[in-house]
Short mmCIF file of C-alpha atoms in Angstrom, two decimals:
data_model
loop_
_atom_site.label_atom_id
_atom_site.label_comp_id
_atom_site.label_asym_id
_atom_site.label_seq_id
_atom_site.Cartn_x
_atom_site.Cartn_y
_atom_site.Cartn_z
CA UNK A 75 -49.71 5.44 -4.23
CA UNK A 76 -48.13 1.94 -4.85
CA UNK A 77 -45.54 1.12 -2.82
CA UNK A 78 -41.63 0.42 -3.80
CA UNK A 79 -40.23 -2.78 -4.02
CA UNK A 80 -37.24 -3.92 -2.22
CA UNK A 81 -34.14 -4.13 -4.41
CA UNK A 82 -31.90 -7.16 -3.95
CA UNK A 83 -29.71 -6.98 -1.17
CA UNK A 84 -25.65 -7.30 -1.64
CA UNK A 85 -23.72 -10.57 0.02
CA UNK A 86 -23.34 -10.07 3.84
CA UNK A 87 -25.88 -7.20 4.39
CA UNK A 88 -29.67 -6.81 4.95
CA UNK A 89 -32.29 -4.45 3.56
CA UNK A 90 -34.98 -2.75 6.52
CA UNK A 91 -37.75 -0.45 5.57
CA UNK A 92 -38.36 1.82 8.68
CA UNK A 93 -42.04 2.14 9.32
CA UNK A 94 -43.97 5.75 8.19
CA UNK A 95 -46.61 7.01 10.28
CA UNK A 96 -49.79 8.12 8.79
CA UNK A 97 -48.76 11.51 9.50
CA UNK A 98 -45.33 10.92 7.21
CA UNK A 99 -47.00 9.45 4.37
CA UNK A 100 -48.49 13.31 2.40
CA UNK A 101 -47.12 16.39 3.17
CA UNK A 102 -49.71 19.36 5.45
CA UNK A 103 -51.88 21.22 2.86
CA UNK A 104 -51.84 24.48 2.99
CA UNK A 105 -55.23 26.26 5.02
CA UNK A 106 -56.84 29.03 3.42
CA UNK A 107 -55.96 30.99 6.07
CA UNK A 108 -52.12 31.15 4.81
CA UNK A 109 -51.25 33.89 2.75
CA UNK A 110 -48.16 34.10 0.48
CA UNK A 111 -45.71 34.60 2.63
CA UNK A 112 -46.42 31.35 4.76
CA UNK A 113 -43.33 28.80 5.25
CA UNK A 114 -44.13 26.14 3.13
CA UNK A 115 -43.09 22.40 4.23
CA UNK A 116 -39.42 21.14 3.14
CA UNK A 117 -39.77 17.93 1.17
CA UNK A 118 -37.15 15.32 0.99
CA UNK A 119 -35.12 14.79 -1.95
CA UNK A 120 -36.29 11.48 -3.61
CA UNK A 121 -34.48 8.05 -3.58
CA UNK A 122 -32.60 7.20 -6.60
CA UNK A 123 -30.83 4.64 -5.52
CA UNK A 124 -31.52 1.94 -2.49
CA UNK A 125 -28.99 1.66 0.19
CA UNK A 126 -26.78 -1.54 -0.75
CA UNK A 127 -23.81 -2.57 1.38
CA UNK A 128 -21.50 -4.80 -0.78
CA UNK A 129 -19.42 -6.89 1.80
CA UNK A 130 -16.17 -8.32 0.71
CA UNK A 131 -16.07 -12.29 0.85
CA UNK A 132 -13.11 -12.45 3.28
CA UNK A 133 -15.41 -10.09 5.91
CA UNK A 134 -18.07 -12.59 5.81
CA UNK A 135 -16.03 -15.16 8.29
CA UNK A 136 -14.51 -14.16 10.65
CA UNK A 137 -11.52 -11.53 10.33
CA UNK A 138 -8.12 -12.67 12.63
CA UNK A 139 -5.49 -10.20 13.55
CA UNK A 140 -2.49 -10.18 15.69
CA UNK A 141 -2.09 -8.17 18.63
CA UNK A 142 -0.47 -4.75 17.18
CA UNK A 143 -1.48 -5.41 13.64
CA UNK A 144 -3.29 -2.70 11.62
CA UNK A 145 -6.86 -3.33 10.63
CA UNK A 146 -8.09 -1.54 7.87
CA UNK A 147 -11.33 -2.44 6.53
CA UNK A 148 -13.33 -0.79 3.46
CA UNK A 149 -16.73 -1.35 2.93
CA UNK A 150 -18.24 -0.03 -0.66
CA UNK A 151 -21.89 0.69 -0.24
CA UNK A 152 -24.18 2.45 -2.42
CA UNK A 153 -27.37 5.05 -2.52
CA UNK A 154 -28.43 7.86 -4.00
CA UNK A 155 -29.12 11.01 -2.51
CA UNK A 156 -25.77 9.95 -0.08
CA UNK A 157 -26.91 7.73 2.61
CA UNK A 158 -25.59 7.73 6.09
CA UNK A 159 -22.88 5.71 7.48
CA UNK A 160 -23.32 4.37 10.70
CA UNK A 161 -20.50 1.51 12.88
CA UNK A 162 -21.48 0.10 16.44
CA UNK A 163 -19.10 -2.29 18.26
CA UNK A 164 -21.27 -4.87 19.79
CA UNK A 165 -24.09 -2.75 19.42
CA UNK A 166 -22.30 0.26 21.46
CA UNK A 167 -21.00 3.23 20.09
CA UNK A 168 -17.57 3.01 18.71
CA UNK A 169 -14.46 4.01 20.84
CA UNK A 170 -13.26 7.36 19.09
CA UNK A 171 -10.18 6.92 21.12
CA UNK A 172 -9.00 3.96 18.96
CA UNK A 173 -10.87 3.29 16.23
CA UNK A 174 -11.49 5.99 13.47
CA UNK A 175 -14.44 6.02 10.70
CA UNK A 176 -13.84 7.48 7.24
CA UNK A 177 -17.54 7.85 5.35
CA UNK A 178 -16.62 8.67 1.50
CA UNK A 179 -19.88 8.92 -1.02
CA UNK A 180 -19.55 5.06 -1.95
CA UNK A 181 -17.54 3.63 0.65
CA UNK A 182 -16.81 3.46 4.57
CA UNK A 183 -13.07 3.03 6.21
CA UNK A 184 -12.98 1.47 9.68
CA UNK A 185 -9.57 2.16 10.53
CA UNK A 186 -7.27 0.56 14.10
CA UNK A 187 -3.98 1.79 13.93
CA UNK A 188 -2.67 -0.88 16.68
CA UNK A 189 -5.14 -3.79 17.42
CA UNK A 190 -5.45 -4.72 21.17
CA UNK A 191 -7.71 -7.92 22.46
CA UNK A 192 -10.45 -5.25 23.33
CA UNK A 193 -10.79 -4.30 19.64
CA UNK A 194 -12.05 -8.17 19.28
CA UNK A 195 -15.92 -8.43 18.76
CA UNK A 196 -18.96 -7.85 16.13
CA UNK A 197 -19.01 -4.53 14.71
CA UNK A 198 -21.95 -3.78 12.41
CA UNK A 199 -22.30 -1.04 9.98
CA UNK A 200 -25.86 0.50 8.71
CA UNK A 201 -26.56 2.64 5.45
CA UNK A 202 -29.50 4.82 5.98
CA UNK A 203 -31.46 6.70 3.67
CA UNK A 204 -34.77 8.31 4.31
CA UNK A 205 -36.96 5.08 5.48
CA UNK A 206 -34.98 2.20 4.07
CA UNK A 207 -31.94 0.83 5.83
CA UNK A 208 -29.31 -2.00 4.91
CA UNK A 209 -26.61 -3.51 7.38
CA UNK A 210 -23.35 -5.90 7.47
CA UNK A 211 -22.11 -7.42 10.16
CA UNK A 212 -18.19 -8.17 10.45
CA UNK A 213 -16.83 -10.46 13.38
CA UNK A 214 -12.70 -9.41 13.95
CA UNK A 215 -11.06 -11.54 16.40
CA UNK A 216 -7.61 -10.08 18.16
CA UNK A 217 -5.27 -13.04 18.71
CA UNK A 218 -1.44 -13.33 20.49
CA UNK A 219 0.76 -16.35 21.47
CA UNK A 220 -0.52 -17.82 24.32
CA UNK A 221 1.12 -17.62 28.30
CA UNK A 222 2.87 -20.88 29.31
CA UNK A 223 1.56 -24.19 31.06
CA UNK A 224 1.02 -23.18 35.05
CA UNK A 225 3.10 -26.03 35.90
CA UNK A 226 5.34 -29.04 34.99
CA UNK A 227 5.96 -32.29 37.40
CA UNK A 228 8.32 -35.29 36.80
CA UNK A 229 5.97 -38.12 37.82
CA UNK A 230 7.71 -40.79 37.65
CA UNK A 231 10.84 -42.48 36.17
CA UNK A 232 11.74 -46.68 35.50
CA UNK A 233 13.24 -48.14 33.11
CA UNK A 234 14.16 -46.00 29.98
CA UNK A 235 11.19 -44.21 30.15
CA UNK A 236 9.99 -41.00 32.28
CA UNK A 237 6.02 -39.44 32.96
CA UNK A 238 5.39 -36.00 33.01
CA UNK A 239 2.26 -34.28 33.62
CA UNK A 240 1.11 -30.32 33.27
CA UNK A 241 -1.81 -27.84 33.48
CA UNK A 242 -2.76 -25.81 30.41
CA UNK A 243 -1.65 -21.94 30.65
CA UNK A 244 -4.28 -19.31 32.06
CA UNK A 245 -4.11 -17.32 28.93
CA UNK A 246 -4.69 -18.68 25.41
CA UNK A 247 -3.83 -16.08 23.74
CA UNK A 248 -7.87 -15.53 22.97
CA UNK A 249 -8.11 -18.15 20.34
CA UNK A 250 -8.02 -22.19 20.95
CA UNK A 251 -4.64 -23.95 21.40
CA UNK A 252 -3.02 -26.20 18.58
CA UNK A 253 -1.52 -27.97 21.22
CA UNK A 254 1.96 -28.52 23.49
CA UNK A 255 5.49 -29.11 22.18
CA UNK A 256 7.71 -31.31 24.67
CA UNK A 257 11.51 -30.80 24.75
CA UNK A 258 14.22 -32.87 26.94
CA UNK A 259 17.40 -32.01 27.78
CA UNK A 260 20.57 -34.00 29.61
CA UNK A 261 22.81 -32.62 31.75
CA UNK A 262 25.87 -33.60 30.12
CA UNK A 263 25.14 -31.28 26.65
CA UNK A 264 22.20 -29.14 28.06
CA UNK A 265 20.97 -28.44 24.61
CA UNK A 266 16.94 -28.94 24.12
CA UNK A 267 15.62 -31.41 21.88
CA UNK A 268 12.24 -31.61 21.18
CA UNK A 269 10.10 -34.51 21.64
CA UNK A 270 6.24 -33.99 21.11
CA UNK A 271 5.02 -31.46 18.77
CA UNK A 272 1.17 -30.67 18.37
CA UNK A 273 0.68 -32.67 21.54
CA UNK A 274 -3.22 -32.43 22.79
CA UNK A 275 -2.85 -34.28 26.40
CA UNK A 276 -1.64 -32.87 29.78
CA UNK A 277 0.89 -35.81 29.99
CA UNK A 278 2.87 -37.89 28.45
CA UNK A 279 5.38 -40.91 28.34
CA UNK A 280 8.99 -39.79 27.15
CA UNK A 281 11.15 -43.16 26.46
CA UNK A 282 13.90 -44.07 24.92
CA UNK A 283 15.78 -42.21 27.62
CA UNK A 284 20.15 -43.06 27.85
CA UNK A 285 21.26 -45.15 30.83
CA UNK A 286 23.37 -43.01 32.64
CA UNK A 287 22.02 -39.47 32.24
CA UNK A 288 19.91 -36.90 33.74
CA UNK A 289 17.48 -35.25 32.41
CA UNK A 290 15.30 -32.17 32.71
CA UNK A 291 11.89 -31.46 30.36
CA UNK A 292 9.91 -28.59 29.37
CA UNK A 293 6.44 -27.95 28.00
CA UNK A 294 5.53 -25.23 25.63
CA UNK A 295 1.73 -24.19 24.97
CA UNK A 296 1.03 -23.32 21.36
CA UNK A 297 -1.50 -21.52 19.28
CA UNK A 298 -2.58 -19.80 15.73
CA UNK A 299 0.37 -17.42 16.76
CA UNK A 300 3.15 -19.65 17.50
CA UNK A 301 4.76 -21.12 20.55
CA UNK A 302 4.41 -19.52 24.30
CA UNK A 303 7.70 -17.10 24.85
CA UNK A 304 8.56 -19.01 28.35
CA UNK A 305 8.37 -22.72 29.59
CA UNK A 306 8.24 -24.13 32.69
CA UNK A 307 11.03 -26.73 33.54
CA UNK A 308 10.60 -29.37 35.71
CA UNK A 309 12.49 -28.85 39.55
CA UNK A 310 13.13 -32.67 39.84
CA UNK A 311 15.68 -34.37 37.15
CA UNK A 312 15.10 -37.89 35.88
CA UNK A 313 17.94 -39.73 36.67
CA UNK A 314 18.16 -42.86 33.93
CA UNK A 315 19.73 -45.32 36.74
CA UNK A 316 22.32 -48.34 35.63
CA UNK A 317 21.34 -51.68 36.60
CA UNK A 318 23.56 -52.86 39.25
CA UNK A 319 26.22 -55.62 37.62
CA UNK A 320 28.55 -57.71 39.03
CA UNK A 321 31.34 -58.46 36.69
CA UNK A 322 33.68 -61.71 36.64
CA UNK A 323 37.24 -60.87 35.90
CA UNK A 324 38.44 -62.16 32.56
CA UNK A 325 41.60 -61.48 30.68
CA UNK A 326 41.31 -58.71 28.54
CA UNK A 327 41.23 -58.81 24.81
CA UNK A 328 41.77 -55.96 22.72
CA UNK A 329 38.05 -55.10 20.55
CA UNK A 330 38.23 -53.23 17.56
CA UNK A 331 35.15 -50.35 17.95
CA UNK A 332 35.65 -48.94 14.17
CA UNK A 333 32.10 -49.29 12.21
CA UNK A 334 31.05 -46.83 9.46
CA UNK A 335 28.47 -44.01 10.46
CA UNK A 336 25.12 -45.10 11.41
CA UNK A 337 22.36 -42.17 12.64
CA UNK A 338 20.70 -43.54 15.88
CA UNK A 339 18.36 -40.87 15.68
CA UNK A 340 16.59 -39.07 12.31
CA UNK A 341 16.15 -35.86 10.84
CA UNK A 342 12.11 -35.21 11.79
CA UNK A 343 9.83 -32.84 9.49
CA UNK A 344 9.30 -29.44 10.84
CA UNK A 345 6.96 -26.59 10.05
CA UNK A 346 8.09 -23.33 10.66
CA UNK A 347 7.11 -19.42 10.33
CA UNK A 348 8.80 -17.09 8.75
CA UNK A 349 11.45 -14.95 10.38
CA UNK A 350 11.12 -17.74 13.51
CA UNK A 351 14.69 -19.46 13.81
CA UNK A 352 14.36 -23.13 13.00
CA UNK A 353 16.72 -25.50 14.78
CA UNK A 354 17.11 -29.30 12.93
CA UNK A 355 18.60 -32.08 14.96
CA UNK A 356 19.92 -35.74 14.46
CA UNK A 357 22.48 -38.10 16.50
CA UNK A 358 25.00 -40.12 14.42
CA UNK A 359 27.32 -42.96 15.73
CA UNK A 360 30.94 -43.60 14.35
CA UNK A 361 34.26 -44.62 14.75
CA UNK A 362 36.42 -42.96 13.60
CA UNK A 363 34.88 -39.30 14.10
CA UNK A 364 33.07 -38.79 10.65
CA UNK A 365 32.99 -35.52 8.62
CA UNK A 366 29.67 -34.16 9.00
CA UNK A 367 27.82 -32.31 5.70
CA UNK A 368 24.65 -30.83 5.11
CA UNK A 369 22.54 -29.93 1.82
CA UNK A 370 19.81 -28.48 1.04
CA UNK A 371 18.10 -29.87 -1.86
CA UNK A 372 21.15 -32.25 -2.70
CA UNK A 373 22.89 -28.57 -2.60
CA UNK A 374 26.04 -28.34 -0.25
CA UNK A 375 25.04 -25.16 2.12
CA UNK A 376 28.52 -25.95 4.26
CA UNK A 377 30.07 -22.00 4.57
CA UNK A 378 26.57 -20.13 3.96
CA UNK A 379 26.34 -17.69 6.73
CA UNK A 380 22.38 -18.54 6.17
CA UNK A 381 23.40 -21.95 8.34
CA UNK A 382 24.90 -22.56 11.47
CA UNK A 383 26.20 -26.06 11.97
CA UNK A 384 26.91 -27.62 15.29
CA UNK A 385 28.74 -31.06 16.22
CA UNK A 386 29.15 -32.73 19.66
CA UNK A 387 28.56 -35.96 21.21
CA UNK A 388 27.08 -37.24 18.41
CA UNK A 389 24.72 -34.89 18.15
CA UNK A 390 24.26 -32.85 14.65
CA UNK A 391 22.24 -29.70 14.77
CA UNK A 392 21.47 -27.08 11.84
CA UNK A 393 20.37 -23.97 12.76
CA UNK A 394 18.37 -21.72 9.82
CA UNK A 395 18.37 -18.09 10.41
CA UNK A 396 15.38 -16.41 10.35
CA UNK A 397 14.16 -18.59 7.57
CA UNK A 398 12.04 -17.16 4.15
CA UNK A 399 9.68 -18.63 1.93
CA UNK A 400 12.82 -20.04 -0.26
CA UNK A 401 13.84 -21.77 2.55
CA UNK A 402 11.89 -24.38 2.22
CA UNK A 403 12.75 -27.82 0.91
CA UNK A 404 14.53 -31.11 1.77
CA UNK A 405 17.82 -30.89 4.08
CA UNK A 406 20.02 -33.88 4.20
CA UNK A 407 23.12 -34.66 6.81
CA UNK A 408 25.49 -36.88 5.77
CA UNK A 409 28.19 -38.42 8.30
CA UNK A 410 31.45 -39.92 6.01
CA UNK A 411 34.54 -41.35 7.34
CA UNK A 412 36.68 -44.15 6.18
CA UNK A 413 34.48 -47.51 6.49
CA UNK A 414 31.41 -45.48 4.88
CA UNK A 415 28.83 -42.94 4.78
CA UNK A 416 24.97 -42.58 5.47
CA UNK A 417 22.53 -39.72 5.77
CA UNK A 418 19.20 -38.77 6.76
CA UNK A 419 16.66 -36.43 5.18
CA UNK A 420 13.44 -34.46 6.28
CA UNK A 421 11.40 -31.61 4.91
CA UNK A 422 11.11 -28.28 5.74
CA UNK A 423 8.15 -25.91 5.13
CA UNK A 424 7.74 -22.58 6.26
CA UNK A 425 4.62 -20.64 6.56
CA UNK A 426 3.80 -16.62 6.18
CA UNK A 427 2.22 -15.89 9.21
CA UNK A 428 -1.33 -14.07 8.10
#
C-alpha cells in the first residue's frame, strides 16, 4: 500500500504525520473459529481532506492588546471527516475560567472577554485527524501605560540652567518604553510646560531658565500606551538667582517700552491620541497687551467650544478637547496690537490608538 503524500501546508501552520504501529497499519482477520455473530472491528472513516490551518497574516507577528480589550481571534482550518480542534497556552491547558473556545466545522474562535497581562503568551492551536496533524502558533502580548519614574532629584542649579536626574519606573507596562517627557513649572503661574518629549536618558540639562523664578520639574515615563497617570515632582525648587548689582544713581529719563508683538517662545509639533486632551503652548512679548487669535488651518476657531484659550503673563495656551481624527492639522496664534502683528505655527497629528 503506497503511502499518502503530504499536502501543502497553509501560511503560519505545520503539517505532522503521527507514527502507526505495525499493529495499526491492517485491520485483525477474522479466525475460523468466529461464527456469524462475532463483533467485527470498527474501521475509521477515510480522509478526504488533510488538516490545513489557514492563519491570518496579522496573527503571524505578534498580536498587541490593551489591558481590558477584547480579543477575539478566528482561525479557518480545514479537513474532512471534521478534525479536532485543540488550543494550549504555553503548552498548558487553557484557563476555562477566562478564555473560551468555539470549534465550528471550518473554523476555531478563541474568545477573552477582558484581557489581563496573564492572558499574554504563545498559544498554539492543533487540527487533528486520524494520524496527520497541522498546528499555528499565535504570540498575543497584553500591554498598559507604564507606572511612573521611582524618583526625581534637582541636582544642581547655576546659571540659567538646572540638572535633574531619575530612575526608570518598576513597571513598564509589559512592553519597552518610548521614552520620558520632562515638564517645568514656576511658581509664579504654576502651569506645566513641557520640555523633553521622547527623552531616552535618566537626566538631563533644562536651560534657558528666567532670572528671578522658581521652579519645580516633573518626569513622566511613556510607552506604546501613552504617558504614566502620575509623576513624581521634585521636593527641592530651583531657584534662578539674580546676580548681585550695584547701581550708580542717575537722573531718570522717561523710556518708551511700546514694541509690536514678538513670540519669545514657539508653537512645538505634538503628536497626540485620540480622545487624550492636547494642551499647545507659546509665550509672546508686547507692549501694549496684544489681542491674541488662534486658527486652525488659517480657520479662526476663536468661540468653538471644541477650544479653550488661555492668556497670562505672556503665556498663550490652547487646549483641544478630547481631540478626533479631524483634528488634525496646522494651528497658528497670532498676537496683534497697534505697532504690529506676528504668529507662530506647528502641526498637530493625532493617532487612533490600536
Amino acid at each position: 500500500m503506497e503511502a499518502a503524500t503530504a499536502p501543502e501546508v497553509a501560511a503560519g501552520s505545520k503539517l505532522k504525520v503521527k507514527e502507526v504501529s505495525p499493529a495499526d497499519a491492517e485491520p485483525p482477520q477474522a479466525s475460523p473459529g468466529q461464527g456469524a455473530g462475532s463483533p467485527t472491528p470498527q474501521l475509521l472513516p477515510p480522509i478526504e481532506e488533510h488538516p490545513k490551518i489557514w492563519l491570518p497574516r496579522a496573527l503571524r507577528q505578534t498580536y498587541i492588546r490593551k489591558v481590558g480589550d477584547t480579543v477575539n481571534l478566528l482561525i479557518p482550518f480545514q479537513g474532512k471527516p471534521k478534525p479536532q480542534a485543540i488550543w494550549t497556552h504555553d503548552g498548558c491547558a487553557l484557563d476555562t475560567s477566562r478564555v473560551s473556545v468555539r470549534n465550528g466545522e471550518r473554523d476555531s474562535i478563541l474568545f477573552i472577554r477582558e484581557a489581563q497581562r496573564a492572558d499574554s503568551g504563545r498559544y498554539q492551536l492543533r487540527v487533528q485527524l486520524g494520524g496527520l496533524e497541522a498546528t499555528a502558533t499565535i504570540d498575543i502580548l497584553v500591554i498598559e501605560r507604564p507606572g511612573p519614574p521611582q524618583s526625581i532629584k534637582l541636582v544642581d542649579v547655576w546659571g540659567f540652567s538646572a540638572t535633574l536626574e531619575w530612575t526608570p519606573p518598576q513597571d513598564t507596562g509589559n512592553t519597552t518604553l518610548l521614552g520620558y517627557t520632562v515638564q517645568k513649572a514656576d511658581t509664579k503661574s504654576g502651569l506645566w510646560f513641557t520640555v523633553l518629549e521622547h527623552y531616552h536618558r535618566t537626566s538631563c540639562i533644562i536651560s534657558d531658565l528666567i532670572i528671578g523664578n522658581s521652579y519645580a520639574f516633573r518626569v513622566f515615563a511613556e510607552n506604546q500606551c501613552g504617558l504614566s497617570e502620575t509623576a513624581p515632582i521634585t521636593t527641592d525648587l530651583a531657584h534662578i538667582q539674580k546676580a548681585a548689582t550695584v547701581y550708580k544713581t542717575k537722573g531718570f529719563a522717561q523710556r518708551d517700552f511700546s514694541e509690536a508683538p514678538k513670540f519669545t517662545q514657539p508653537l512645538a509639533d505634538c503628536t497626540t491620541v485620540t480622545g487624550y486632551n492636547t494642551q499647545l503652548f507659546c509665550c509672546v512679548r508686547a507692549s501694549p497687551r496684544p489681542k491674541i487669535i488662534w486658527l486652525k488651518n488659517k480657520m479662526d476657531i476663536q468661540g468653538n467650544p471644541k477650544y479653550r484659550a488661555l492668556t497670562h503673563l505672556g503665556i498663550c495656551s490652547l487646549e483641544i478637547r478630547k481631540p478626533g481624527p479631524f483634528d488634525g492639522g496646522i494651528y497658528t496664534c497670532k498676537a496683534v496690537n497697534p505697532l504690529g502683528e506676528a504668529s507662530v505655527d506647528c502641526r498637530v497629528d493625532v493617532k487612533v490608538p490600536n
